[in-house]
Amino acid sequence: MIVLITENKDEVCSRAYRLIRPGHMEETFLETPIPEGHVVIEPTLASICHADLRYYTGQRRPEALAKKLPMALLHEGVGRVVHSTDPELQTGERVVIVPNIPGYMQDGITPEECCPVCKDGPGGNYCSRGYFLGSGIDGIAQNRLVIPASCAIPIPSDLPDEIAVLSELCSVSYQALQRVRDRWGRARAAVFGDGPVGYLTASMIHHLFGLDKDRLKVFGADPNKIDKFHFADCAMVQEYDFAAAETVDIAVECTGGRFSESAVNQAIDILNPGGILILMGVTEERVPINTRDVLEKGLTLIGSSRSYAPDYYQVLEAMKDPSYQQTLRQILPEEWTRISKLEDYIEAMNDAAEHRGWKKTVLAFQW
């Protein structure tokens, strides 16, 4: 059946691949208004995140699934503008899609009117009225996505889409690392985790904040993964003697899940007095930590798992560096997964869930 997708200046009809319940997708059509200051984007590339797979495989809490589904998944992506109400963004322009949308942007109000966080606090990243694509509202798995123009970041002309599609994950690392930007000049650092988050975080510490092997340690559990971290001094966490370890000033935990407990406490073991522990790994369970040493050493713990629009500009500028691109390409697949119909998308999600490899799965939409 051929369905004609029509648009006017007030609303758009979008063909969406929605998760109805874990493991079950349906194609549906969504009518979405186009408020002033918003743009309509046709997603072209997207990558699958572990968060998407937790929804798809039903690993989120039942109450969260009941509240959020049905919903189109995916929050890491790029696309092209097909309609704009903002003079700064032109039709046809390539953009990165920012999934974290502060409430004041979505609702057309000022930050002061939005919530206490936006008015007086740390900004839109923690807006209590905010929206996040693929986590509460429909995400990128649709052919017409309506978002505030401020959440569509132009891609530099000399930056390829397959690098730009990594900007969401990289911006999450940047948001966390820039919080201690005054410490990187003299710091020794350790990253725990050899998955995509650990790799992109460690590569950012190297390329953006200037730490080489003599000051950057990465701990991993898989020799095939840890070998990819060519820019850092690496160690297998199972074999490392943390009691005799060289100490560090900043540690970043990127493991998440059931390995969070050991990684957090190993990081506490090797941190210097006055050190900083940045927590980025996401887990559904509570994690016991060694508070005695946190207190005795006077450590600072910083939690960070998201980013918002301002972070992307610094990341996209840094991505123009050919050496950084070469490092990032290590995590990209040799081929993209072409998605032209719902069955292709279901097959891609099933494959990603069954074979959770180190490299990202990149979906090329052919709407």
mmCIF file of C-alpha atoms in Angstrom:
data_model
loop_
_atom_site.group_PDB
_atom_site.id
_atom_site.type_symbol
_atom_site.label_atom_id
_atom_site.label_comp_id
_atom_site.label_asym_id
_atom_site.label_seq_id
_atom_site.Cartn_x
_atom_site.Cartn_y
_atom_site.Cartn_z
ATOM 1 C CA MET A 1 0.000 0.000 0.000
ATOM 2 C CA ILE A 2 1.323 3.454 -0.937
ATOM 3 C CA VAL A 3 0.548 6.190 1.550
ATOM 4 C CA LEU A 4 0.999 9.800 0.517
ATOM 5 C CA ILE A 5 2.719 11.838 3.231
ATOM 6 C CA THR A 6 1.543 15.421 3.047
ATOM 7 C CA GLU A 7 2.715 18.495 4.896
ATOM 8 C CA ASN A 8 1.426 21.993 5.419
ATOM 9 C CA LYS A 9 2.710 24.926 7.384
ATOM 10 C CA ASP A 10 0.784 23.920 10.521
ATOM 11 C CA GLU A 11 1.333 20.173 10.898
ATOM 12 C CA VAL A 12 3.124 17.187 9.450
ATOM 13 C CA CYS A 13 2.206 13.520 9.050
ATOM 14 C CA SER A 14 5.057 11.216 9.974
ATOM 15 C CA ARG A 15 5.544 7.513 9.282
ATOM 16 C CA ALA A 16 6.897 6.079 12.532
ATOM 17 C CA TYR A 17 8.293 2.716 13.626
ATOM 18 C CA ARG A 18 6.963 2.426 17.166
ATOM 19 C CA LEU A 19 7.789 -0.039 19.919
ATOM 20 C CA ILE A 20 4.389 -1.236 21.207
ATOM 21 C CA ARG A 21 5.748 -3.652 23.774
ATOM 22 C CA PRO A 22 9.159 -5.301 24.211
ATOM 23 C CA GLY A 23 10.083 -7.116 21.015
ATOM 24 C CA HIS A 24 7.042 -5.889 19.081
ATOM 25 C CA MET A 25 7.182 -3.004 16.596
ATOM 26 C CA GLU A 26 4.429 -1.496 14.481
ATOM 27 C CA GLU A 27 4.376 1.070 11.694
ATOM 28 C CA THR A 28 2.002 3.915 12.415
ATOM 29 C CA PHE A 29 1.315 7.492 11.348
ATOM 30 C CA LEU A 30 1.611 10.469 13.672
ATOM 31 C CA GLU A 31 0.109 13.916 13.179
ATOM 32 C CA THR A 32 2.424 16.504 14.715
ATOM 33 C CA PRO A 33 1.924 20.277 14.837
ATOM 34 C CA ILE A 34 4.801 22.534 13.758
ATOM 35 C CA PRO A 35 5.053 25.369 16.297
ATOM 36 C CA GLU A 36 6.836 28.607 15.479
ATOM 37 C CA GLY A 37 10.580 28.229 15.967
ATOM 38 C CA HIS A 38 10.528 24.521 15.122
ATOM 39 C CA VAL A 39 11.870 22.575 12.164
ATOM 40 C CA VAL A 40 10.888 19.352 10.427
ATOM 41 C CA ILE A 41 13.743 16.921 9.884
ATOM 42 C CA GLU A 42 13.979 13.776 7.801
ATOM 43 C CA PRO A 43 16.389 11.469 9.673
ATOM 44 C CA THR A 44 19.032 9.964 7.412
ATOM 45 C CA LEU A 45 21.467 8.176 9.747
ATOM 46 C CA ALA A 46 20.950 6.919 13.285
ATOM 47 C CA SER A 47 22.840 4.638 15.637
ATOM 48 C CA ILE A 48 21.432 2.179 18.141
ATOM 49 C CA CYS A 49 22.189 2.846 21.796
ATOM 50 C CA HIS A 50 22.144 0.365 24.677
ATOM 51 C CA ALA A 51 19.281 2.447 26.082
ATOM 52 C CA ASP A 52 17.237 1.633 22.958
ATOM 53 C CA LEU A 53 17.976 -2.046 23.450
ATOM 54 C CA ARG A 54 16.906 -1.943 27.099
ATOM 55 C CA TYR A 55 13.481 -0.764 25.940
ATOM 56 C CA TYR A 56 13.351 -3.205 23.037
ATOM 57 C CA THR A 57 14.309 -6.246 25.113
ATOM 58 C CA GLY A 58 12.169 -5.248 28.110
ATOM 59 C CA GLN A 59 15.051 -4.633 30.509
ATOM 60 C CA ARG A 60 13.542 -1.421 31.819
ATOM 61 C CA ARG A 61 11.335 -1.529 34.894
ATOM 62 C CA PRO A 62 7.756 -2.613 34.040
ATOM 63 C CA GLU A 63 6.316 0.653 35.332
ATOM 64 C CA ALA A 64 8.642 2.651 33.050
ATOM 65 C CA LEU A 65 7.652 0.568 30.022
ATOM 66 C CA ALA A 66 3.957 0.924 30.833
ATOM 67 C CA LYS A 67 4.330 4.696 31.116
ATOM 68 C CA LYS A 68 6.416 5.322 27.986
ATOM 69 C CA LEU A 69 5.199 2.845 25.376
ATOM 70 C CA PRO A 70 4.148 2.963 22.586
ATOM 71 C CA MET A 71 7.105 5.032 21.418
ATOM 72 C CA ALA A 72 9.485 5.414 18.480
ATOM 73 C CA LEU A 73 13.021 4.667 19.660
ATOM 74 C CA LEU A 74 16.457 6.122 18.772
ATOM 75 C CA HIS A 75 18.066 9.349 19.944
ATOM 76 C CA GLU A 76 21.447 9.351 18.178
ATOM 77 C CA GLY A 77 21.057 10.670 14.652
ATOM 78 C CA VAL A 78 21.475 13.186 11.879
ATOM 79 C CA GLY A 79 19.139 14.319 9.134
ATOM 80 C CA ARG A 80 18.216 17.047 6.720
ATOM 81 C CA VAL A 81 15.792 19.914 7.171
ATOM 82 C CA VAL A 82 12.655 19.541 5.051
ATOM 83 C CA HIS A 83 10.692 22.454 6.540
ATOM 84 C CA SER A 84 11.793 25.328 8.752
ATOM 85 C CA THR A 85 10.104 28.154 10.629
ATOM 86 C CA ASP A 86 13.505 29.502 11.690
ATOM 87 C CA PRO A 87 15.452 31.818 9.323
ATOM 88 C CA GLU A 88 18.778 30.399 10.555
ATOM 89 C CA LEU A 89 18.033 26.921 9.214
ATOM 90 C CA GLN A 90 17.406 26.366 5.542
ATOM 91 C CA THR A 91 15.618 23.533 3.757
ATOM 92 C CA GLY A 92 18.101 20.838 2.762
ATOM 93 C CA GLU A 93 20.605 21.679 5.490
ATOM 94 C CA ARG A 94 22.303 18.754 7.238
ATOM 95 C CA VAL A 95 21.848 18.804 11.003
ATOM 96 C CA VAL A 96 22.596 16.811 14.118
ATOM 97 C CA ILE A 97 19.472 15.980 16.102
ATOM 98 C CA VAL A 98 19.718 16.948 19.788
ATOM 99 C CA PRO A 99 17.427 14.573 21.723
ATOM 100 C CA ASN A 100 17.418 16.451 25.047
ATOM 101 C CA ILE A 101 14.806 19.207 24.691
ATOM 102 C CA PRO A 102 14.322 21.630 27.596
ATOM 103 C CA GLY A 103 10.687 22.322 28.380
ATOM 104 C CA TYR A 104 10.921 26.019 27.565
ATOM 105 C CA MET A 105 12.094 25.244 24.006
ATOM 106 C CA GLN A 106 9.329 22.737 23.378
ATOM 107 C CA ASP A 107 6.580 24.813 24.985
ATOM 108 C CA GLY A 108 7.580 28.234 23.644
ATOM 109 C CA ILE A 109 8.176 29.929 27.001
ATOM 110 C CA THR A 110 11.177 31.553 28.668
ATOM 111 C CA PRO A 111 13.603 29.635 30.925
ATOM 112 C CA GLU A 112 12.385 31.749 33.837
ATOM 113 C CA GLU A 113 8.843 30.508 33.237
ATOM 114 C CA CYS A 114 9.853 26.872 32.809
ATOM 115 C CA CYS A 115 11.071 25.408 36.107
ATOM 116 C CA PRO A 116 13.386 26.259 39.042
ATOM 117 C CA VAL A 117 16.309 24.462 37.391
ATOM 118 C CA CYS A 118 16.058 26.466 34.172
ATOM 119 C CA LYS A 119 15.492 29.674 36.107
ATOM 120 C CA ASP A 120 18.274 29.423 38.690
ATOM 121 C CA GLY A 121 20.019 26.068 38.331
ATOM 122 C CA PRO A 122 22.487 24.253 36.055
ATOM 123 C CA GLY A 123 20.503 24.777 32.873
ATOM 124 C CA GLY A 124 18.494 22.853 30.337
ATOM 125 C CA ASN A 125 20.313 19.565 30.867
ATOM 126 C CA TYR A 126 18.347 19.088 34.092
ATOM 127 C CA CYS A 127 15.053 20.724 33.174
ATOM 128 C CA SER A 128 12.266 19.132 35.237
ATOM 129 C CA ARG A 129 9.828 19.731 32.349
ATOM 130 C CA GLY A 130 12.167 18.509 29.654
ATOM 131 C CA TYR A 131 11.649 15.934 26.913
ATOM 132 C CA PHE A 132 14.034 13.292 25.576
ATOM 133 C CA LEU A 133 13.614 11.648 22.173
ATOM 134 C CA GLY A 134 13.149 7.905 22.407
ATOM 135 C CA SER A 135 12.605 8.105 26.167
ATOM 136 C CA GLY A 136 9.185 9.506 26.930
ATOM 137 C CA ILE A 137 8.430 10.999 23.513
ATOM 138 C CA ASP A 138 8.767 9.564 20.021
ATOM 139 C CA GLY A 139 12.346 9.427 18.827
ATOM 140 C CA ILE A 140 14.230 9.397 15.554
ATOM 141 C CA ALA A 141 12.653 6.244 14.071
ATOM 142 C CA GLN A 142 10.194 8.258 11.967
ATOM 143 C CA ASN A 143 10.454 9.992 8.616
ATOM 144 C CA ARG A 144 9.362 13.451 9.805
ATOM 145 C CA LEU A 145 10.656 14.637 13.157
ATOM 146 C CA VAL A 146 9.539 17.995 14.599
ATOM 147 C CA ILE A 147 11.929 19.600 17.098
ATOM 148 C CA PRO A 148 12.876 23.127 18.194
ATOM 149 C CA ALA A 149 15.308 24.759 15.764
ATOM 150 C CA SER A 150 17.779 25.181 18.652
ATOM 151 C CA CYS A 151 17.969 21.381 18.847
ATOM 152 C CA ALA A 152 18.970 21.016 15.189
ATOM 153 C CA ILE A 153 22.697 21.793 15.025
ATOM 154 C CA PRO A 154 24.162 22.447 11.554
ATOM 155 C CA ILE A 155 26.860 19.983 10.529
ATOM 156 C CA PRO A 156 30.065 21.640 9.239
ATOM 157 C CA SER A 157 30.390 21.239 5.482
ATOM 158 C CA ASP A 158 33.664 19.314 5.799
ATOM 159 C CA LEU A 159 32.335 16.824 8.362
ATOM 160 C CA PRO A 160 30.860 13.547 7.029
ATOM 161 C CA ASP A 161 27.539 12.270 8.350
ATOM 162 C CA GLU A 162 29.022 9.045 9.699
ATOM 163 C CA ILE A 163 31.261 11.044 12.064
ATOM 164 C CA ALA A 164 28.525 13.535 12.967
ATOM 165 C CA VAL A 165 26.193 10.685 13.968
ATOM 166 C CA LEU A 166 28.550 10.008 16.891
ATOM 167 C CA SER A 167 28.141 13.544 18.213
ATOM 168 C CA GLU A 168 25.353 12.664 20.656
ATOM 169 C CA LEU A 169 27.484 10.123 22.496
ATOM 170 C CA CYS A 170 30.520 12.395 22.274
ATOM 171 C CA SER A 171 28.547 15.347 23.595
ATOM 172 C CA VAL A 172 27.578 13.290 26.658
ATOM 173 C CA SER A 173 31.282 12.725 27.310
ATOM 174 C CA TYR A 174 32.019 16.389 26.720
ATOM 175 C CA GLN A 175 29.284 17.531 29.128
ATOM 176 C CA ALA A 176 30.845 15.384 31.860
ATOM 177 C CA LEU A 177 34.499 16.163 31.179
ATOM 178 C CA GLN A 178 34.155 19.909 30.746
ATOM 179 C CA ARG A 179 32.900 20.191 34.324
ATOM 180 C CA VAL A 180 36.492 19.741 35.491
ATOM 181 C CA ARG A 181 38.161 21.469 32.557
ATOM 182 C CA ASP A 182 40.444 23.462 34.879
ATOM 183 C CA ARG A 183 41.987 20.196 36.156
ATOM 184 C CA TRP A 184 43.022 18.522 32.904
ATOM 185 C CA GLY A 185 46.200 20.531 32.366
ATOM 186 C CA ARG A 186 48.080 18.769 35.179
ATOM 187 C CA ALA A 187 45.910 15.750 35.900
ATOM 188 C CA ARG A 188 46.522 12.046 35.615
ATOM 189 C CA ALA A 189 43.325 10.245 34.677
ATOM 190 C CA ALA A 190 41.785 6.788 34.480
ATOM 191 C CA VAL A 191 38.789 5.585 32.498
ATOM 192 C CA PHE A 192 36.940 2.422 33.536
ATOM 193 C CA GLY A 193 35.117 0.680 30.702
ATOM 194 C CA ASP A 194 36.106 -0.598 27.244
ATOM 195 C CA GLY A 195 32.690 -0.254 25.579
ATOM 196 C CA PRO A 196 31.588 2.575 23.261
ATOM 197 C CA VAL A 197 31.074 5.090 26.097
ATOM 198 C CA GLY A 198 34.491 4.320 27.558
ATOM 199 C CA TYR A 199 36.150 4.513 24.161
ATOM 200 C CA LEU A 200 34.570 7.811 23.166
ATOM 201 C CA THR A 201 35.224 9.319 26.603
ATOM 202 C CA ALA A 202 38.856 8.269 26.623
ATOM 203 C CA SER A 203 39.381 9.465 23.047
ATOM 204 C CA MET A 204 37.925 12.837 23.992
ATOM 205 C CA ILE A 205 40.254 13.115 26.992
ATOM 206 C CA HIS A 206 43.117 12.474 24.587
ATOM 207 C CA HIS A 207 42.100 14.625 21.612
ATOM 208 C CA LEU A 208 40.306 17.526 23.302
ATOM 209 C CA PHE A 209 42.006 17.720 26.684
ATOM 210 C CA GLY A 210 45.501 16.664 25.631
ATOM 211 C CA LEU A 211 46.287 13.624 27.784
ATOM 212 C CA ASP A 212 48.622 11.026 26.258
ATOM 213 C CA LYS A 213 49.655 7.558 27.422
ATOM 214 C CA ASP A 214 51.824 8.959 30.205
ATOM 215 C CA ARG A 215 48.768 10.500 31.908
ATOM 216 C CA LEU A 216 45.801 8.462 30.653
ATOM 217 C CA LYS A 217 45.012 4.923 31.846
ATOM 218 C CA VAL A 218 42.118 2.804 30.556
ATOM 219 C CA PHE A 219 40.845 -0.285 32.366
ATOM 220 C CA GLY A 220 38.918 -2.904 30.408
ATOM 221 C CA ALA A 221 37.827 -6.517 30.620
ATOM 222 C CA ASP A 222 37.994 -7.636 26.970
ATOM 223 C CA PRO A 223 41.407 -7.833 25.264
ATOM 224 C CA ASN A 224 39.863 -7.397 21.819
ATOM 225 C CA LYS A 225 38.260 -4.140 22.899
ATOM 226 C CA ILE A 226 41.056 -2.723 25.009
ATOM 227 C CA ASP A 227 43.505 -3.122 22.119
ATOM 228 C CA LYS A 228 41.565 -0.399 20.268
ATOM 229 C CA PHE A 229 42.616 2.253 22.810
ATOM 230 C CA HIS A 230 45.920 2.967 21.057
ATOM 231 C CA PHE A 231 46.160 6.478 22.528
ATOM 232 C CA ALA A 232 46.133 5.352 26.190
ATOM 233 C CA ASP A 233 48.032 3.103 28.586
ATOM 234 C CA CYS A 234 45.726 0.105 29.001
ATOM 235 C CA ALA A 235 45.267 -2.637 31.571
ATOM 236 C CA MET A 236 42.990 -5.637 32.015
ATOM 237 C CA VAL A 237 40.989 -5.027 35.155
ATOM 238 C CA GLN A 238 41.019 -8.747 36.112
ATOM 239 C CA GLU A 239 44.820 -8.798 36.233
ATOM 240 C CA TYR A 240 45.618 -5.379 37.678
ATOM 241 C CA ASP A 241 46.919 -4.910 41.234
ATOM 242 C CA PHE A 242 44.920 -1.922 42.432
ATOM 243 C CA ALA A 243 46.588 -2.046 45.847
ATOM 244 C CA ALA A 244 49.918 -1.168 44.223
ATOM 245 C CA ALA A 245 48.518 1.042 41.464
ATOM 246 C CA GLU A 246 49.780 4.447 40.436
ATOM 247 C CA THR A 247 47.281 7.011 41.653
ATOM 248 C CA VAL A 248 45.236 9.423 39.530
ATOM 249 C CA ASP A 249 43.521 12.776 40.006
ATOM 250 C CA ILE A 250 40.410 12.105 37.901
ATOM 251 C CA ALA A 251 38.619 8.805 37.310
ATOM 252 C CA VAL A 252 35.712 8.292 34.927
ATOM 253 C CA GLU A 253 33.393 5.293 35.372
ATOM 254 C CA CYS A 254 31.858 4.228 32.031
ATOM 255 C CA THR A 255 30.951 0.610 32.734
ATOM 256 C CA GLY A 256 27.359 0.739 33.955
ATOM 257 C CA GLY A 257 25.217 -2.311 34.693
ATOM 258 C CA ARG A 258 26.482 -5.049 36.968
ATOM 259 C CA PHE A 259 30.109 -3.949 36.671
ATOM 260 C CA SER A 260 29.465 -0.505 38.154
ATOM 261 C CA GLU A 261 30.130 -1.594 41.727
ATOM 262 C CA SER A 262 33.633 -2.945 41.097
ATOM 263 C CA ALA A 263 34.586 -0.079 38.767
ATOM 264 C CA VAL A 264 33.418 2.639 41.166
ATOM 265 C CA ASN A 265 35.250 1.122 44.110
ATOM 266 C CA GLN A 266 38.427 0.459 42.136
ATOM 267 C CA ALA A 267 38.349 4.087 41.040
ATOM 268 C CA ILE A 268 38.006 5.186 44.660
ATOM 269 C CA ASP A 269 41.023 3.006 45.525
ATOM 270 C CA ILE A 270 43.364 4.742 43.067
ATOM 271 C CA LEU A 271 42.162 8.333 43.375
ATOM 272 C CA ASN A 272 44.407 10.843 45.103
ATOM 273 C CA PRO A 273 43.086 12.841 48.073
ATOM 274 C CA GLY A 274 40.921 15.608 46.684
ATOM 275 C CA GLY A 275 40.361 13.612 43.501
ATOM 276 C CA ILE A 276 37.284 13.583 41.296
ATOM 277 C CA LEU A 277 35.175 10.596 40.297
ATOM 278 C CA ILE A 278 32.883 11.164 37.298
ATOM 279 C CA LEU A 279 30.048 8.645 37.070
ATOM 280 C CA MET A 280 28.700 8.015 33.557
ATOM 281 C CA GLY A 281 27.692 4.344 33.564
ATOM 282 C CA VAL A 282 23.944 3.730 33.786
ATOM 283 C CA THR A 283 22.523 0.916 35.902
ATOM 284 C CA GLU A 284 18.997 -0.019 36.931
ATOM 285 C CA GLU A 285 20.173 -1.171 40.369
ATOM 286 C CA ARG A 286 21.642 0.652 43.349
ATOM 287 C CA VAL A 287 25.424 0.410 43.630
ATOM 288 C CA PRO A 288 27.239 0.010 46.998
ATOM 289 C CA ILE A 289 30.303 2.251 47.244
ATOM 290 C CA ASN A 290 33.195 2.637 49.665
ATOM 291 C CA THR A 291 32.050 5.818 51.400
ATOM 292 C CA ARG A 292 34.778 5.532 54.062
ATOM 293 C CA ASP A 293 37.519 6.283 51.522
ATOM 294 C CA VAL A 294 35.350 8.883 49.800
ATOM 295 C CA LEU A 295 35.230 10.707 53.126
ATOM 296 C CA GLU A 296 38.839 10.109 54.153
ATOM 297 C CA LYS A 297 40.185 11.254 50.788
ATOM 298 C CA GLY A 298 37.716 14.126 50.408
ATOM 299 C CA LEU A 299 36.664 12.932 46.969
ATOM 300 C CA THR A 300 34.155 14.706 44.734
ATOM 301 C CA LEU A 301 31.602 12.563 42.877
ATOM 302 C CA ILE A 302 29.974 13.997 39.742
ATOM 303 C CA GLY A 303 27.101 12.283 37.978
ATOM 304 C CA SER A 304 26.484 12.969 34.292
ATOM 305 C CA SER A 305 24.562 10.975 31.683
ATOM 306 C CA ARG A 306 23.148 13.493 29.200
ATOM 307 C CA SER A 307 24.062 16.584 27.231
ATOM 308 C CA TYR A 308 22.186 19.438 25.609
ATOM 309 C CA ALA A 309 22.488 21.710 22.609
ATOM 310 C CA PRO A 310 25.414 23.971 23.686
ATOM 311 C CA ASP A 311 27.691 20.926 24.095
ATOM 312 C CA TYR A 312 27.358 19.960 20.424
ATOM 313 C CA TYR A 313 29.072 23.022 19.007
ATOM 314 C CA GLN A 314 32.364 22.242 20.745
ATOM 315 C CA VAL A 315 32.136 18.579 19.787
ATOM 316 C CA LEU A 316 31.408 19.206 16.100
ATOM 317 C CA GLU A 317 34.261 21.704 15.907
ATOM 318 C CA ALA A 318 36.652 19.173 17.452
ATOM 319 C CA MET A 319 35.431 16.483 15.050
ATOM 320 C CA LYS A 320 36.833 18.439 12.119
ATOM 321 C CA ASP A 321 40.314 17.293 13.200
ATOM 322 C CA PRO A 322 41.372 14.424 10.861
ATOM 323 C CA SER A 323 43.263 12.626 13.638
ATOM 324 C CA TYR A 324 40.171 12.681 15.861
ATOM 325 C CA GLN A 325 38.078 11.397 12.948
ATOM 326 C CA GLN A 326 40.517 8.524 12.472
ATOM 327 C CA THR A 327 40.108 7.555 16.129
ATOM 328 C CA LEU A 328 36.323 7.794 15.932
ATOM 329 C CA ARG A 329 36.163 5.637 12.807
ATOM 330 C CA GLN A 330 37.448 2.684 14.827
ATOM 331 C CA ILE A 331 34.007 2.399 16.429
ATOM 332 C CA LEU A 332 32.022 2.650 13.190
ATOM 333 C CA PRO A 333 30.896 -0.438 11.244
ATOM 334 C CA GLU A 334 32.300 -1.235 7.821
ATOM 335 C CA GLU A 335 28.787 -1.049 6.376
ATOM 336 C CA TRP A 336 25.608 0.756 7.334
ATOM 337 C CA THR A 337 22.364 -1.146 7.831
ATOM 338 C CA ARG A 338 19.855 -0.018 5.205
ATOM 339 C CA ILE A 339 16.328 0.561 6.516
ATOM 340 C CA SER A 340 13.587 0.943 3.900
ATOM 341 C CA LYS A 341 10.724 -0.845 5.659
ATOM 342 C CA LEU A 342 9.633 -1.899 9.135
ATOM 343 C CA GLU A 343 10.944 -5.444 8.678
ATOM 344 C CA ASP A 344 14.458 -4.090 8.048
ATOM 345 C CA TYR A 345 14.285 -2.107 11.273
ATOM 346 C CA ILE A 346 13.038 -5.070 13.313
ATOM 347 C CA GLU A 347 15.819 -7.245 11.909
ATOM 348 C CA ALA A 348 18.413 -4.602 12.809
ATOM 349 C CA MET A 349 17.111 -4.285 16.374
ATOM 350 C CA ASN A 350 17.047 -8.065 16.827
ATOM 351 C CA ASP A 351 20.577 -8.382 15.490
ATOM 352 C CA ALA A 352 21.865 -5.588 17.738
ATOM 353 C CA ALA A 353 20.174 -7.180 20.767
ATOM 354 C CA GLU A 354 21.583 -10.641 20.024
ATOM 355 C CA HIS A 355 25.100 -9.569 19.018
ATOM 356 C CA ARG A 356 26.116 -6.659 21.200
ATOM 357 C CA GLY A 357 29.393 -5.973 19.496
ATOM 358 C CA TRP A 358 31.885 -3.247 20.271
ATOM 359 C CA LYS A 359 31.189 -1.212 17.151
ATOM 360 C CA LYS A 360 28.108 0.933 16.801
ATOM 361 C CA THR A 361 25.214 -0.181 14.598
ATOM 362 C CA VAL A 362 24.496 2.636 12.123
ATOM 363 C CA LEU A 363 21.107 2.679 10.396
ATOM 364 C CA ALA A 364 20.746 4.379 7.005
ATOM 365 C CA PHE A 365 17.087 5.292 6.515
ATOM 366 C CA GLN A 366 15.633 5.151 3.029
ATOM 367 C CA TRP A 367 12.166 6.541 3.577
#
